[in-house]
Amino acid sequence: MRLAFILSEIGSGLRRNLTMVISVILVTFISLTFVGAAGMLQLQINQMKGYWYDKVQVAIFLCSEGSAAAGCASGPVTEEQQKNLEALLRSPAVAQYINEFQFESKEDAYGHFKEQFSNSPIVDSVAPDQLPASFRINMKDPEKYQIISETFASQPGVESVIDQRKILEQLFSVMNGASVVAVVIAAVMIVCAILLIATTIRLSAFSRRRETGIMRLVGASKTVIQLPFILEGVIAALIGAALASGTLWAVSYFFLGDLSKQFQDTPFISPSQTLVLVPALFALGVILAGISSLLTLRRYLRV
Amino acid sequence: MPTCCGAIRAMIRFENVTKVYDRKARPALDSITLEIDRGEFAFLVGASGSGKSTFLRLVLKEDRATSGAVYVAGQNVANISSWRVPRLRRGIGVVFQDFRLLPQKNVFANVAFAMQVIGKSRSVIRSTVPEVLKTVGLEGKEHRMPHELSGGEQQRVAIARAVVNRPGILLADEPTGNLDPTTSMGIMGVLDKINQNGTTVVMATHDDDIVNEMRKRVVELRNGVVIRDEAKALYTSMIPVVGQSRRLKDASGLDDLVGPERVSQDGTSSGEAMQ
Ligand SMILES: Nc1ncnc2c1ncn2[C@@H]1O[C@H](COP(=O)(O)OP(=O)(O)OP(=O)(O)O)[C@@H](O)[C@H]1O
Ligand SMILES: [Mg+2]
């Protein structure tokens, strides 16, 4: 009975304040979309970092079949060459710059590759043989990359020495910048959403002051009086969150889908990966509606 | 708590209750001590601003006494935590001068509302509401909207709503203030009936005809002080104070009916700015 009563109260409240409710939905929709966009950028950055990015800075790729590099003229790296390189890495002259290093075999490389490009068609066209083995080096000081490069580039069996960070860092800084912008916009929009929800609840409380006054007088509990108002805000925020989630999914499905066809050598997040953001957006929507309604009701709906 | 034994006799008890709204003004209630017993019918009279509504608000815990203690059904309301105030209010019905009905709801729904919000089941509501509407003389009008009712009928709906949860106390703040004398007497009949059923009734009023007709206990306030507390009394004291007939309002048109009770002994103009 009481539940049915509260539900009907919510219904009439939503109908009475329809325009305000729509604006709450839109504002939470926009703000949560920006939050989600920031989240997606971070997911994308993680995806592009792949397995090694956070662990090492420099990769020494070894010659494999068909390497065109000058150092690989004598064919793929031999076991002896590989042993020599490892010995060189352990020699004091080099070791002083290195925290640690790891050897990535062709098979390991293929495993990591498959993981990183799981959403990309390219994965089917690459065989384990085509990927080079490598030494992955974690530098004490990443700025000393030059020393490693000079030492190893000309060694037999080495195809190339690459400072991975250099390549991606600039892109990541742009993407990080974009996520900061998204977060700032989201923050401003969230403030708007909170204020708007507060105003909506205030209006709603005002337009129903007769009912709530009578409810107080006949001894309705605080819950019965306040819950419809809180739930009104929460429902509007949840609809906003649903719209934002739908938008993010559509962006990853259509936009990133297109991009991954254009840039086959870049790993993109998949639509299903963006779904991890959905619970967060819903939770955030509920929290901001909850906070703003609690603050408002304390002032405007004395019991 | 009262140091008594067994059932509590006093339904409402004020002990040296003072209420100050505004430190610069005089207290709205000034050290009032008063008991209203279970099943009693008491009128609260006095000029505008004398503190009648304040008295009722303190009983409801709508406001807190500045000093002193208010007991309702033996319980000091100051000790009732805010989440249990609703329970206090379920034991008290309230009626106002302006009816306070919900305009979009019909008679039945207005009365049912008071039961819905405290979680009464549909079947209980369906059996109780018609019964209460009959008590207040509104049978057959369940489906009327408030705007289709006369003032007196609207007040009956409000009374039905106030008593539908069977409160032990009914507070009425000028319930006949907007009604003509005949209609007012009808309302008084309803209140009397409710009182006969065991509900303690406290009614603040300016309506001298009613008070004189009913011959119930009269508590007269002036400037927040009880200046008279008489059983089976009239609106004004039997000792007339001549030459001061201050009437704030008179909708009855019976002004030419001058009797001793017409002459207010309240000669001061205190609180006249109020209202
Ligand atoms: N909320 C309030 N804030 C400040 N002062 C108030 C408040 N309510 C009442 N007062 C003051 O308290 C005094 C008593 O007011 P109260 O409403 O109890 O009088 P009353 O006897 O009910 O008058 P009336 O017959 O006009 O209804 C008045 O002087 C009034 O100005
Ligand atoms: Mg009053």
PDB file of N, CA and C in Angstrom, chain A residues 45 53 168-180:
ATOM      1  N   ILE A  45      43.920   4.838 -23.947  1.00  0.00           N
ATOM      2  CA  ILE A  45      45.345   4.987 -23.665  1.00  0.00           C
ATOM      3  C   ILE A  45      45.901   3.665 -23.150  1.00  0.00           C
ATOM      4  N   TYR A  53      54.250  -1.145 -22.145  1.00  0.00           N
ATOM      5  CA  TYR A  53      54.479   0.288 -22.014  1.00  0.00           C
ATOM      6  C   TYR A  53      54.869   0.717 -20.606  1.00  0.00           C
ATOM      7  N   LEU A 168      54.811   7.151 -28.391  1.00  0.00           N
ATOM      8  CA  LEU A 168      53.441   7.263 -27.930  1.00  0.00           C
ATOM      9  C   LEU A 168      53.201   8.438 -26.981  1.00  0.00           C
ATOM     10  N   GLU A 169      54.322   8.899 -26.377  1.00  0.00           N
ATOM     11  CA  GLU A 169      54.129   9.882 -25.315  1.00  0.00           C
ATOM     12  C   GLU A 169      53.364  11.109 -25.777  1.00  0.00           C
ATOM     13  N   GLN A 170      53.704  11.588 -26.973  1.00  0.00           N
ATOM     14  CA  GLN A 170      53.069  12.809 -27.455  1.00  0.00           C
ATOM     15  C   GLN A 170      51.565  12.588 -27.647  1.00  0.00           C
ATOM     16  N   LEU A 171      51.255  11.460 -28.253  1.00  0.00           N
ATOM     17  CA  LEU A 171      49.855  11.130 -28.476  1.00  0.00           C
ATOM     18  C   LEU A 171      49.110  11.016 -27.153  1.00  0.00           C
ATOM     19  N   PHE A 172      49.796  10.342 -26.210  1.00  0.00           N
ATOM     20  CA  PHE A 172      49.154  10.172 -24.909  1.00  0.00           C
ATOM     21  C   PHE A 172      48.958  11.504 -24.216  1.00  0.00           C
ATOM     22  N   SER A 173      49.915  12.418 -24.379  1.00  0.00           N
ATOM     23  CA  SER A 173      49.755  13.688 -23.689  1.00  0.00           C
ATOM     24  C   SER A 173      48.571  14.447 -24.289  1.00  0.00           C
ATOM     25  N   VAL A 174      48.367  14.300 -25.598  1.00  0.00           N
ATOM     26  CA  VAL A 174      47.182  14.920 -26.204  1.00  0.00           C
ATOM     27  C   VAL A 174      45.913  14.271 -25.640  1.00  0.00           C
ATOM     28  N   MET A 175      45.936  12.949 -25.587  1.00  0.00           N
ATOM     29  CA  MET A 175      44.737  12.265 -25.101  1.00  0.00           C
ATOM     30  C   MET A 175      44.482  12.558 -23.632  1.00  0.00           C
ATOM     31  N   ASN A 176      45.591  12.622 -22.851  1.00  0.00           N
ATOM     32  CA  ASN A 176      45.409  12.970 -21.444  1.00  0.00           C
ATOM     33  C   ASN A 176      44.859  14.380 -21.302  1.00  0.00           C
ATOM     34  N   GLY A 177      45.387  15.278 -22.145  1.00  0.00           N
ATOM     35  CA  GLY A 177      44.867  16.650 -22.136  1.00  0.00           C
ATOM     36  C   GLY A 177      43.380  16.647 -22.432  1.00  0.00           C
ATOM     37  N   ALA A 178      42.997  15.860 -23.431  1.00  0.00           N
ATOM     38  CA  ALA A 178      41.573  15.796 -23.789  1.00  0.00           C
ATOM     39  C   ALA A 178      40.759  15.248 -22.634  1.00  0.00           C
ATOM     40  N   SER A 179      41.320  14.242 -21.935  1.00  0.00           N
ATOM     41  CA  SER A 179      40.497  13.738 -20.818  1.00  0.00           C
ATOM     42  C   SER A 179      40.404  14.754 -19.695  1.00  0.00           C
ATOM     43  N   VAL A 180      41.463  15.533 -19.490  1.00  0.00           N
ATOM     44  CA  VAL A 180      41.372  16.578 -18.464  1.00  0.00           C
ATOM     45  C   VAL A 180      40.274  17.567 -18.850  1.00  0.00           C
TER      46      VAL A 180
END
